[in-house]
């Protein structure tokens, strides 16, 4: 019975690994996040995709004037990071926010907005073309609405949080329905089973 149980566990582990590898190949085939980007952080320093290599990253695209969805998603992302920080032995996760509204979200505005969420949360902005290229690399939909009489407007965009592995590849993405606890559990599973995907 013990031998049969061990065999079953081995087969189950092999099947899970094959499914993970297939999902990663599918993500790579989609080319999500594989294009480079050139943006600036809140101190004005240039940042590119290569700066993220070697780290686990939870990335969210949004904008500082968002009335509810973006703050909720950032709070959830940062809570997941805090949960992971409480697990001994796990590598740190870099929380990252890229604006989809560079006209209003310059480096100073991003810095003021993000400091209330998590001490390590980084923000990136740039020109309209640079931000469009970064969003396009992750296939994030972005569309600014018409301004109201006060000049205010809402930016419609995909509500997704991306997990990037140390190899820079998108390892998973999470929709709005996922909780911070579910994000943390998923990230931990990815860390524990991490193998760089062959080129």
Coordinates of N, CA, C and O in Angstrom, one line a residue:
X1 N 0.8 -1.2 0.0 CA 0.0 0.0 0.0 C 0.9 1.3 0.0 O 0.6 2.2 -0.7
X2 N 2.0 1.2 0.8 CA 2.9 2.3 0.9 C 3.5 2.6 -0.5 O 3.7 3.7 -0.9
X3 N 3.9 1.5 -1.2 CA 4.5 1.7 -2.5 C 3.5 2.2 -3.5 O 3.9 3.1 -4.3
X4 N 2.3 1.8 -3.5 CA 1.3 2.3 -4.4 C 1.0 3.7 -4.1 O 0.8 4.5 -5.0
X5 N 0.9 4.1 -2.8 CA 0.7 5.5 -2.4 C 1.8 6.4 -2.9 O 1.6 7.5 -3.5
X6 N 3.1 5.9 -2.8 CA 4.2 6.7 -3.2 C 4.2 6.9 -4.7 O 4.5 7.9 -5.3
X7 N 3.8 5.8 -5.4 CA 3.7 5.8 -6.9 C 2.7 6.8 -7.3 O 2.9 7.6 -8.3
X8 N 1.5 6.8 -6.6 CA 0.5 7.8 -7.0 C 0.9 9.2 -6.8 O 0.6 10.1 -7.6
X9 N 1.6 9.5 -5.6 CA 2.1 10.8 -5.4 C 3.1 11.3 -6.5 O 3.1 12.4 -6.9
X10 N 3.9 10.4 -6.9 CA 4.9 10.7 -7.9 C 4.2 11.0 -9.2 O 4.6 12.0 -9.9
X11 N 3.3 10.2 -9.6 CA 2.5 10.5 -10.8 C 1.8 11.8 -10.8 O 1.7 12.5 -11.8
X12 N 1.2 12.1 -9.6 CA 0.4 13.3 -9.4 C 1.4 14.5 -9.6 O 1.1 15.5 -10.2
X13 N 2.6 14.4 -8.9 CA 3.6 15.5 -9.0 C 4.0 15.7 -10.5 O 4.2 16.8 -10.9
X14 N 4.3 14.6 -11.2 CA 4.7 14.7 -12.6 C 3.6 15.4 -13.4 O 3.9 16.2 -14.3
X15 N 2.3 15.0 -13.2 CA 1.3 15.6 -13.9 C 1.2 17.1 -13.7 O 1.0 17.9 -14.6
X16 N 1.3 17.5 -12.4 CA 1.2 18.9 -12.0 C 2.4 19.7 -12.7 O 2.2 20.8 -13.2
X17 N 3.6 19.1 -12.7 CA 4.7 19.7 -13.3 C 4.5 19.9 -14.8 O 4.8 20.9 -15.4
X18 N 4.0 18.9 -15.5 CA 3.7 19.0 -16.9 C 2.7 20.1 -17.2 O 2.8 20.9 -18.1
X19 N 1.6 20.2 -16.3 CA 0.6 21.2 -16.5 C 1.2 22.6 -16.3 O 0.9 23.6 -17.1
X20 N 2.1 22.8 -15.3 CA 2.8 24.1 -15.1 C 3.6 24.4 -16.3 O 3.6 25.6 -16.7
X21 N 4.4 23.5 -16.8 CA 5.3 23.7 -17.9 C 4.4 24.1 -19.2 O 4.8 25.0 -19.9
X22 N 3.3 23.5 -19.4 CA 2.4 23.8 -20.5 C 1.9 25.2 -20.3 O 1.9 26.0 -21.3
X23 N 1.5 25.6 -19.1 CA 0.9 26.9 -18.9 C 2.0 28.0 -19.1 O 1.8 29.0 -19.7
X24 N 3.3 27.7 -18.7 CA 4.3 28.6 -18.9 C 4.7 28.8 -20.4 O 4.9 29.9 -20.9
X25 N 4.6 27.6 -21.1 CA 4.9 27.7 -22.6 C 3.8 28.5 -23.2 O 4.0 29.3 -24.1
X26 N 2.5 28.3 -22.8 CA 1.4 29.1 -23.3 C 1.6 30.6 -23.1 O 1.3 31.4 -23.9
X27 N 2.0 30.9 -21.8 CA 2.2 32.4 -21.5 C 3.4 32.9 -22.3 O 3.3 34.1 -22.8
X28 N 4.4 32.1 -22.5 CA 5.5 32.6 -23.4 C 5.0 32.8 -24.8 O 5.4 33.8 -25.5
X29 N 4.2 31.9 -25.3 CA 3.7 32.0 -26.7 C 2.9 33.3 -26.8 O 2.8 33.9 -27.9
X30 N 2.2 33.7 -25.8 CA 1.4 35.0 -25.8 C 2.3 36.2 -25.8 O 1.9 37.3 -26.1
X31 N 3.6 36.0 -25.5 CA 4.6 37.1 -25.5 C 4.2 38.1 -24.4 O 4.6 39.3 -24.6
X32 N 3.5 37.8 -23.4 CA 3.2 38.7 -22.4 C 4.4 39.2 -21.6 O 5.2 38.5 -21.1
X33 N 4.6 40.5 -21.6 CA 5.6 41.2 -20.9 C 7.0 40.9 -21.4 O 8.0 41.2 -20.7
X34 N 7.2 40.4 -22.6 CA 8.5 40.1 -23.0 C 9.1 41.3 -23.8 O 10.4 41.3 -24.0
X35 N 8.4 42.2 -24.2 CA 8.9 43.4 -24.8 C 9.6 44.3 -23.8 O 9.2 44.3 -22.6
X36 N 10.6 45.0 -24.2 CA 11.3 45.9 -23.2 C 10.5 47.1 -23.1 O 9.6 47.5 -23.9
X37 N 10.7 47.9 -22.0 CA 10.1 49.2 -21.8 C 11.1 50.1 -21.2 O 12.1 49.7 -20.6
X38 N 10.9 51.4 -21.5 CA 11.8 52.5 -21.0 C 10.9 53.4 -20.2 O 10.1 54.2 -20.8
X39 N 11.0 53.4 -18.9 CA 10.2 54.3 -18.1 C 11.0 55.0 -17.0 O 12.3 54.8 -17.0
X40 N 10.4 55.8 -16.1 CA 11.2 56.4 -15.0 C 10.5 56.1 -13.7 O 9.3 56.0 -13.7
X41 N 11.3 56.0 -12.7 CA 10.7 55.8 -11.3 C 10.4 57.1 -10.7 O 10.5 58.2 -11.3
X42 N 9.9 57.1 -9.4 CA 9.5 58.3 -8.8 C 10.6 59.3 -8.5 O 10.3 60.4 -8.1
X43 N 11.8 58.8 -8.6 CA 13.0 59.7 -8.4 C 13.5 60.3 -9.7 O 14.4 61.0 -9.8
X44 N 12.8 59.8 -10.8 CA 13.3 60.3 -12.2 C 14.3 59.4 -12.8 O 14.7 59.7 -13.9
X45 N 14.7 58.3 -12.1 CA 15.8 57.5 -12.7 C 15.2 56.6 -13.8 O 14.0 56.1 -13.6
X46 N 15.9 56.3 -14.9 CA 15.4 55.5 -15.9 C 15.3 54.0 -15.5 O 16.1 53.5 -14.7
X47 N 14.2 53.4 -15.9 CA 14.0 52.0 -15.5 C 13.5 51.2 -16.8 O 12.8 51.7 -17.6
X48 N 14.0 50.0 -16.9 CA 13.6 49.1 -18.0 C 13.2 47.7 -17.5 O 13.4 47.4 -16.3
X49 N 12.7 46.9 -18.4 CA 12.3 45.6 -18.0 C 13.5 44.8 -17.4 O 13.3 44.0 -16.5
X50 N 14.7 45.0 -17.9 CA 15.9 44.3 -17.5 C 16.2 44.6 -16.0 O 16.8 43.8 -15.3
X51 N 15.7 45.7 -15.4 CA 15.9 46.0 -14.0 C 15.1 45.1 -13.1 O 15.3 45.0 -11.9
X52 N 14.1 44.4 -13.7 CA 13.3 43.5 -12.9 C 13.8 42.1 -12.8 O 13.4 41.2 -12.0
X53 N 14.8 41.7 -13.7 CA 15.4 40.4 -13.7 C 16.0 40.0 -12.4 O 16.7 40.9 -11.7
X54 N 15.9 38.8 -12.0 CA 16.5 38.3 -10.8 C 15.5 38.5 -9.6 O 15.9 38.1 -8.5
X55 N 14.4 39.1 -9.8 CA 13.4 39.3 -8.7 C 12.1 38.8 -9.0 O 11.7 38.8 -10.2
X56 N 11.3 38.4 -8.0 CA 9.9 38.1 -8.2 C 9.2 39.5 -8.1 O 9.5 40.3 -7.2
X57 N 8.2 39.7 -9.0 CA 7.6 41.0 -9.1 C 6.0 40.8 -9.2 O 5.6 40.0 -10.0
X58 N 5.3 41.5 -8.5 CA 3.8 41.6 -8.6 C 3.6 43.0 -9.2 O 3.9 44.0 -8.6
X59 N 3.0 43.0 -10.5 CA 2.9 44.3 -11.2 C 1.5 44.6 -11.5 O 0.7 43.7 -12.0
X60 N 1.1 45.8 -11.3 CA -0.3 46.3 -11.6 C -0.2 47.6 -12.4 O 0.6 48.5 -12.1
X61 N -1.0 47.7 -13.5 CA -1.2 48.9 -14.2 C -2.4 49.6 -13.8 O -3.5 49.0 -13.6
X62 N -2.3 50.9 -13.5 CA -3.5 51.7 -13.0 C -3.2 53.2 -13.1 O -2.2 53.6 -13.8
X63 N -3.9 54.0 -12.4 CA -3.7 55.4 -12.4 C -4.2 56.0 -11.0 O -5.0 55.5 -10.4
X64 N -3.5 57.1 -10.7 CA -3.7 57.7 -9.3 C -5.1 58.3 -9.1 O -5.5 58.4 -8.0
X65 N -5.7 58.7 -10.2 CA -7.0 59.4 -10.0 C -8.2 58.4 -10.1 O -9.3 58.8 -10.1
X66 N -7.8 57.1 -10.1 CA -8.9 56.1 -10.1 C -9.7 56.1 -8.8 O -9.1 56.1 -7.7
X67 N -11.0 56.2 -8.9 CA -11.8 56.4 -7.7 C -11.8 55.2 -6.7 O -11.9 55.4 -5.5
X68 N -11.8 54.0 -7.3 CA -12.0 52.8 -6.4 C -11.2 51.6 -6.8 O -10.5 51.0 -5.9
X69 N -11.2 51.2 -8.0 CA -10.7 49.9 -8.4 C -9.2 49.8 -8.2 O -8.6 48.9 -7.5
X70 N -8.4 50.8 -8.6 CA -7.0 50.8 -8.5 C -6.5 50.8 -7.0 O -5.7 50.0 -6.6
X71 N -7.1 51.7 -6.1 CA -6.7 51.6 -4.7 C -7.0 50.2 -4.1 O -6.2 49.7 -3.4
X72 N -8.1 49.6 -4.5 CA -8.5 48.3 -3.9 C -7.5 47.2 -4.4 O -7.0 46.4 -3.6
X73 N -7.1 47.3 -5.7 CA -6.2 46.3 -6.3 C -4.8 46.5 -5.7 O -4.1 45.5 -5.4
X74 N -4.4 47.8 -5.5 CA -3.1 48.0 -4.9 C -3.0 47.5 -3.4 O -2.0 47.0 -3.0
X75 N -4.1 47.8 -2.7 CA -4.1 47.3 -1.3 C -4.1 45.8 -1.3 O -3.4 45.2 -0.4
X76 N -4.8 45.1 -2.2 CA -4.7 43.7 -2.2 C -3.3 43.2 -2.6 O -2.8 42.3 -1.9
X77 N -2.7 43.8 -3.6 CA -1.4 43.4 -4.0 C -0.4 43.6 -2.8 O 0.4 42.7 -2.5
X78 N -0.4 44.7 -2.2 CA 0.5 45.0 -1.0 C 0.2 44.1 0.1 O 1.1 43.6 0.8
X79 N -1.0 43.7 0.4 CA -1.4 42.8 1.4 C -0.8 41.4 1.1 O -0.3 40.7 2.0
X80 N -0.8 41.0 -0.1 CA -0.2 39.7 -0.5 C 1.3 39.7 -0.3 O 1.8 38.7 0.2
X81 N 1.9 40.8 -0.6 CA 3.3 41.0 -0.4 C 3.6 40.9 1.1 O 4.6 40.2 1.5
X82 N 2.8 41.5 2.0 CA 3.0 41.4 3.4 C 2.8 40.0 3.9 O 3.6 39.5 4.8
X83 N 1.9 39.3 3.4 CA 1.7 37.9 3.8 C 2.9 37.0 3.4 O 3.3 36.2 4.2
X84 N 3.5 37.3 2.2 CA 4.6 36.5 1.8 C 5.9 36.9 2.6 O 6.7 36.1 2.9
X85 N 5.9 38.2 3.0 CA 7.1 38.6 3.9 C 7.0 37.9 5.2 O 8.1 37.7 5.9
X86 N 5.9 37.4 5.6 CA 5.8 36.7 6.9 C 6.2 35.2 6.8 O 6.1 34.5 7.9
X87 N 6.5 34.7 5.7 CA 6.9 33.3 5.5 C 8.4 33.2 5.5 O 9.0 33.7 4.5
X88 N 9.0 32.6 6.5 CA 10.5 32.6 6.5 C 11.1 31.8 5.3 O 10.5 30.8 4.8
X89 N 12.2 32.3 4.8 CA 12.8 31.6 3.7 C 12.4 31.9 2.3 O 13.1 31.6 1.3
X90 N 11.3 32.7 2.1 CA 10.9 33.0 0.8 C 11.6 34.3 0.3 O 11.9 35.2 1.1
X91 N 12.0 34.3 -1.0 CA 12.6 35.6 -1.5 C 11.6 36.7 -1.5 O 10.4 36.5 -1.5
X92 N 12.1 37.9 -1.4 CA 11.2 39.1 -1.4 C 10.5 39.3 -2.7 O 11.0 38.9 -3.7
X93 N 9.3 39.8 -2.6 CA 8.5 40.1 -3.8 C 8.5 41.6 -4.0 O 8.2 42.4 -3.0
X94 N 8.8 42.1 -5.2 CA 8.8 43.5 -5.5 C 7.4 44.0 -6.0 O 7.0 43.5 -7.0
X95 N 6.7 44.8 -5.2 CA 5.4 45.3 -5.7 C 5.7 46.5 -6.7 O 6.6 47.3 -6.4
X96 N 5.0 46.5 -7.8 CA 5.3 47.5 -8.8 C 4.0 48.0 -9.4 O 3.1 47.2 -9.7
X97 N 3.9 49.3 -9.6 CA 2.8 50.0 -10.2 C 3.2 50.8 -11.4 O 4.1 51.6 -11.3
X98 N 2.6 50.5 -12.6 CA 2.9 51.3 -13.8 C 1.7 52.1 -14.1 O 0.6 51.5 -14.3
X99 N 1.8 53.4 -14.2 CA 0.6 54.3 -14.5 C 0.2 54.1 -16.0 O 1.0 53.8 -16.9
X100 N -1.1 54.2 -16.2 CA -1.7 54.3 -17.6 C -2.1 55.7 -17.9 O -2.8 55.9 -18.9
X101 N -1.8 56.6 -17.0 CA -2.2 58.0 -17.2 C -1.0 59.0 -17.0 O -1.0 59.7 -16.0
X102 N 0.0 58.9 -17.9 CA 1.2 59.7 -17.7 C 0.9 61.2 -17.7 O 1.7 62.0 -17.2
X103 N -0.2 61.6 -18.3 CA -0.4 63.1 -18.4 C -0.6 63.7 -17.0 O -0.2 64.8 -16.7
X104 N -1.2 62.9 -16.1 CA -1.4 63.4 -14.7 C -0.5 62.7 -13.7 O -0.2 63.3 -12.6
X105 N 0.0 61.6 -14.0 CA 0.8 60.8 -13.1 C 2.3 61.0 -13.4 O 3.0 60.1 -13.9
X106 N 2.9 62.2 -13.1 CA 4.3 62.3 -13.2 C 5.0 61.7 -12.0 O 4.3 61.1 -11.1
X107 N 6.3 61.7 -12.0 CA 7.0 61.1 -10.9 C 6.6 61.6 -9.5 O 6.4 60.8 -8.6
X108 N 6.4 62.9 -9.3 CA 6.1 63.4 -8.0 C 4.7 63.0 -7.6 O 4.5 62.6 -6.5
X109 N 3.7 63.0 -8.5 CA 2.4 62.5 -8.2 C 2.4 61.1 -7.8 O 1.7 60.7 -6.9
X110 N 3.1 60.3 -8.6 CA 3.2 58.8 -8.2 C 3.8 58.6 -6.8 O 3.3 57.8 -6.1
X111 N 4.9 59.3 -6.6 CA 5.5 59.2 -5.3 C 4.6 59.5 -4.1 O 4.5 58.8 -3.1
X112 N 3.8 60.6 -4.3 CA 2.8 61.0 -3.2 C 1.8 59.9 -3.0 O 1.4 59.6 -1.9
X113 N 1.3 59.4 -4.1 CA 0.2 58.4 -4.1 C 0.6 57.1 -3.5 O -0.1 56.5 -2.7
X114 N 1.7 56.6 -3.9 CA 2.1 55.2 -3.6 C 2.7 55.1 -2.2 O 2.7 54.0 -1.6
X115 N 3.1 56.2 -1.5 CA 3.7 56.0 -0.2 C 2.8 55.5 0.9 O 3.2 55.1 1.9
X116 N 1.5 55.6 0.6 CA 0.5 55.1 1.6 C 0.2 53.6 1.5 O -0.6 53.1 2.3
X117 N 0.8 52.9 0.5 CA 0.4 51.5 0.3 C 1.4 50.6 0.9 O 1.1 49.7 1.8
X118 N 2.7 50.6 0.5 CA 3.7 49.7 1.0 C 5.0 50.4 0.9 O 5.3 51.1 -0.2
X119 N 5.9 50.3 1.8 CA 7.2 51.0 1.8 C 8.1 50.6 0.6 O 8.9 51.4 0.1
X120 N 7.9 49.4 0.0 CA 8.7 49.0 -1.1 C 8.0 49.1 -2.4 O 8.6 48.7 -3.5
X121 N 6.8 49.6 -2.4 CA 6.0 49.7 -3.7 C 6.7 50.7 -4.6 O 6.9 51.9 -4.2
X122 N 7.1 50.3 -5.8 CA 7.7 51.3 -6.7 C 6.7 51.7 -7.8 O 5.8 50.9 -8.2
X123 N 6.8 52.9 -8.3 CA 6.0 53.4 -9.3 C 6.8 53.8 -10.5 O 7.9 54.3 -10.4
X124 N 6.2 53.6 -11.7 CA 6.9 53.9 -13.0 C 6.0 54.7 -13.9 O 4.8 54.5 -13.9
X125 N 6.5 55.7 -14.5 CA 5.8 56.6 -15.5 C 6.7 56.9 -16.6 O 7.8 56.4 -16.7
X126 N 6.2 57.7 -17.6 CA 7.0 58.1 -18.7 C 6.2 58.9 -19.7 O 5.1 59.5 -19.3
X127 N 6.6 59.0 -20.9 CA 5.9 59.7 -21.9 C 4.7 58.9 -22.3 O 4.6 57.7 -22.0
X128 N 3.7 59.5 -23.0 CA 2.5 58.7 -23.4 C 3.0 57.5 -24.3 O 2.4 56.4 -24.1
X129 N 4.0 57.7 -25.1 CA 4.4 56.6 -26.0 C 5.1 55.5 -25.2 O 4.9 54.3 -25.5
X130 N 5.9 55.9 -24.2 CA 6.6 54.9 -23.4 C 5.6 54.1 -22.6 O 5.7 52.9 -22.5
X131 N 4.6 54.7 -22.0 CA 3.6 54.0 -21.2 C 2.7 53.1 -22.1 O 2.4 52.0 -21.7
X132 N 2.4 53.6 -23.3 CA 1.6 52.8 -24.2 C 2.4 51.5 -24.6 O 1.8 50.5 -24.7
X133 N 3.7 51.7 -24.8 CA 4.5 50.5 -25.2 C 4.6 49.5 -24.0 O 4.5 48.3 -24.2
X134 N 4.8 50.0 -22.8 CA 4.8 49.1 -21.6 C 3.5 48.4 -21.5 O 3.5 47.2 -21.2
X135 N 2.4 49.1 -21.6 CA 1.1 48.4 -21.4 C 0.9 47.4 -22.6 O 0.4 46.3 -22.4
X136 N 1.3 47.8 -23.8 CA 1.2 46.9 -24.9 C 2.0 45.6 -24.8 O 1.5 44.6 -25.2
X137 N 3.1 45.7 -24.1 CA 3.9 44.5 -23.9 C 3.2 43.5 -23.0 O 3.4 42.3 -23.2
X138 N 2.3 44.0 -22.2 CA 1.6 43.1 -21.3 C 0.1 42.9 -21.8 O -0.7 42.4 -21.1
X139 N -0.1 43.4 -23.0 CA -1.5 43.4 -23.6 C -2.6 44.0 -22.7 O -3.7 43.4 -22.6
X140 N -2.2 45.0 -22.0 CA -3.1 45.7 -21.1 C -3.9 46.8 -22.0 O -3.3 47.6 -22.6
X141 N -5.2 46.7 -21.9 CA -6.1 47.6 -22.6 C -6.1 48.9 -21.9 O -6.3 48.9 -20.7
X142 N -6.0 50.0 -22.6 CA -6.0 51.4 -22.0 C -6.8 52.3 -22.9 O -6.6 52.4 -24.1
X143 N -7.8 53.0 -22.3 CA -8.6 54.0 -23.1 C -9.0 55.1 -22.2 O -9.8 54.9 -21.2
X144 N -8.6 56.3 -22.5 CA -8.9 57.5 -21.6 C -10.3 58.0 -22.1 O -10.5 58.1 -23.3
X145 N -11.2 58.3 -21.2 CA -12.5 58.8 -21.5 C -12.4 60.3 -21.8 O -11.4 61.0 -21.6
X146 N -13.6 60.9 -22.2 CA -13.6 62.3 -22.4 C -13.6 63.1 -21.1 O -14.2 62.7 -20.1
X147 N -12.9 64.2 -21.1 CA -12.9 65.1 -19.9 C -14.2 65.7 -19.6 O -15.0 66.0 -20.5
X148 N -14.5 65.8 -18.3 CA -15.7 66.5 -17.9 C -15.5 68.0 -17.9 O -14.4 68.5 -18.3
X149 N -16.4 68.9 -17.6 CA -16.2 70.3 -17.6 C -15.1 70.8 -16.7 O -14.5 71.8 -17.0
X150 N -14.7 70.0 -15.7 CA -13.6 70.4 -14.8 C -12.3 69.8 -15.4 O -11.2 70.0 -14.7
X151 N -12.3 69.1 -16.5 CA -11.1 68.6 -17.1 C -10.7 67.2 -16.5 O -9.7 66.6 -16.8
X152 N -11.6 66.6 -15.6 CA -11.3 65.3 -15.1 C -11.8 64.3 -16.0 O -12.8 64.4 -16.7
X153 N -11.1 63.1 -16.0 CA -11.5 62.0 -16.8 C -11.1 60.7 -16.2 O -10.2 60.7 -15.3
X154 N -11.7 59.6 -16.6 CA -11.4 58.3 -16.1 C -10.7 57.5 -17.2 O -11.0 57.7 -18.4
X155 N -9.7 56.7 -16.9 CA -9.0 55.8 -17.8 C -9.5 54.4 -17.6 O -9.3 53.8 -16.6
X156 N -10.1 53.9 -18.7 CA -10.5 52.5 -18.7 C -9.3 51.6 -19.0 O -8.6 51.9 -19.9
X157 N -9.1 50.5 -18.2 CA -8.0 49.7 -18.5 C -8.2 48.3 -17.9 O -9.1 48.1 -17.1
X158 N -7.4 47.4 -18.4 CA -7.5 46.0 -17.9 C -7.1 46.0 -16.4 O -6.2 46.6 -16.0
X159 N -7.9 45.2 -15.7 CA -7.7 45.1 -14.2 C -7.0 43.7 -14.0 O -7.7 42.7 -13.7
X160 N -5.7 43.7 -14.1 CA -4.9 42.4 -13.9 C -3.7 42.7 -13.1 O -3.1 43.8 -13.3
X161 N -3.3 41.8 -12.3 CA -2.0 41.8 -11.6 C -1.2 40.7 -12.2 O -1.6 39.5 -12.2
X162 N 0.1 41.0 -12.6 CA 0.9 40.1 -13.2 C 2.0 39.6 -12.2 O 2.6 40.4 -11.5
X163 N 2.3 38.3 -12.2 CA 3.5 37.8 -11.5 C 4.6 37.5 -12.4 O 4.4 36.7 -13.4
X164 N 5.7 38.2 -12.2 CA 6.9 38.0 -13.0 C 7.9 37.2 -12.2 O 8.2 37.5 -11.0
X165 N 8.5 36.2 -12.8 CA 9.5 35.4 -12.2 C 10.9 36.0 -12.3 O 11.1 37.0 -13.0
X166 N 11.9 35.5 -11.7 CA 13.3 36.0 -11.8 C 13.8 36.0 -13.2 O 14.7 36.8 -13.5
X167 N 13.3 35.2 -14.1 CA 13.7 35.2 -15.4 C 13.0 36.2 -16.3 O 13.3 36.4 -17.5
X168 N 12.1 37.0 -15.6 CA 11.4 38.1 -16.3 C 10.2 37.7 -17.0 O 9.5 38.5 -17.6
X169 N 9.9 36.4 -17.0 CA 8.7 35.9 -17.7 C 7.4 36.0 -16.8 O 7.5 35.9 -15.6
X170 N 6.3 36.3 -17.4 CA 5.0 36.3 -16.7 C 4.7 34.9 -16.3 O 4.6 34.0 -17.2
X171 N 4.6 34.6 -15.0 CA 4.4 33.3 -14.5 C 2.9 33.1 -14.2 O 2.4 31.9 -14.2
X172 N 2.2 34.2 -14.0 CA 0.7 34.1 -13.8 C 0.1 35.4 -13.8 O 0.8 36.5 -13.8
X173 N -1.2 35.5 -14.0 CA -1.9 36.8 -13.9 C -3.2 36.6 -13.1 O -3.8 35.5 -13.2
X174 N -3.6 37.6 -12.4 CA -4.7 37.5 -11.5 C -5.7 38.5 -11.7 O -5.4 39.7 -11.8
X175 N -7.0 38.1 -11.8 CA -8.1 39.1 -12.0 C -8.6 39.7 -10.7 O -8.1 39.3 -9.6
X176 N -9.6 40.5 -10.8 CA -10.1 41.3 -9.7 C -10.7 40.4 -8.6 O -10.7 40.8 -7.5
X177 N -11.2 39.2 -9.0 CA -11.9 38.4 -8.1 C -11.0 37.7 -7.1 O -11.4 37.1 -6.1
X178 N -9.7 37.6 -7.3 CA -8.7 36.9 -6.5 C -8.5 37.8 -5.2 O -8.3 39.0 -5.3
X179 N -8.4 37.1 -4.1 CA -8.1 37.8 -2.8 C -6.6 37.9 -2.6 O -5.8 37.2 -3.3
X180 N -6.2 38.7 -1.6 CA -4.8 38.8 -1.3 C -4.2 37.4 -0.8 O -3.1 37.1 -1.1
X181 N -5.0 36.7 -0.1 CA -4.6 35.4 0.4 C -4.4 34.4 -0.8 O -3.4 33.7 -0.8
X182 N -5.3 34.5 -1.7 CA -5.1 33.6 -2.9 C -3.9 34.0 -3.7 O -3.2 33.1 -4.2
X183 N -3.7 35.3 -3.9 CA -2.5 35.8 -4.6 C -1.2 35.2 -3.9 O -0.3 34.7 -4.5
X184 N -1.2 35.4 -2.5 CA 0.0 35.0 -1.8 C 0.2 33.5 -1.9 O 1.4 33.0 -2.1
X185 N -0.9 32.7 -1.8 CA -0.7 31.2 -2.0 C -0.2 30.9 -3.3 O 0.7 30.0 -3.5
X186 N -0.7 31.5 -4.4 CA -0.3 31.2 -5.7 C 1.2 31.6 -5.9 O 2.0 30.9 -6.5
X187 N 1.6 32.8 -5.5 CA 3.0 33.2 -5.6 C 3.9 32.3 -4.9 O 4.9 31.9 -5.4
X188 N 3.5 31.8 -3.7 CA 4.3 30.9 -3.0 C 4.5 29.6 -3.7 O 5.6 29.0 -3.8
X189 N 3.4 29.1 -4.3 CA 3.5 27.8 -5.1 C 4.4 28.0 -6.3 O 5.2 27.1 -6.6
X190 N 4.4 29.2 -6.9 CA 5.3 29.4 -8.0 C 6.7 29.5 -7.6 O 7.6 29.0 -8.3
X191 N 7.0 30.1 -6.4 CA 8.3 30.1 -5.9 C 8.9 28.8 -5.6 O 10.0 28.4 -5.9
X192 N 8.0 27.9 -5.0 CA 8.5 26.6 -4.5 C 8.7 25.7 -5.7 O 9.5 24.7 -5.6
X193 N 8.0 25.9 -6.8 CA 8.2 25.0 -8.0 C 9.0 25.7 -9.1 O 9.0 25.1 -10.2
X194 N 9.6 26.8 -8.8 CA 10.2 27.6 -9.9 C 11.4 26.8 -10.6 O 12.3 26.3 -9.9
X195 N 11.3 26.8 -11.9 CA 12.4 26.4 -12.7 C 12.4 27.3 -13.9 O 11.3 27.5 -14.5
X196 N 13.5 27.9 -14.3 CA 13.6 28.8 -15.4 C 13.1 28.0 -16.7 O 13.4 26.9 -16.8
X197 N 12.3 28.7 -17.5 CA 11.8 28.1 -18.7 C 12.9 28.0 -19.7 O 13.5 29.1 -20.0
X198 N 13.1 26.9 -20.3 CA 14.2 26.9 -21.4 C 13.9 27.9 -22.5 O 12.7 28.1 -22.8
X199 N 14.9 28.4 -23.1 CA 14.7 29.4 -24.2 C 14.0 28.7 -25.4 O 14.0 27.6 -25.6

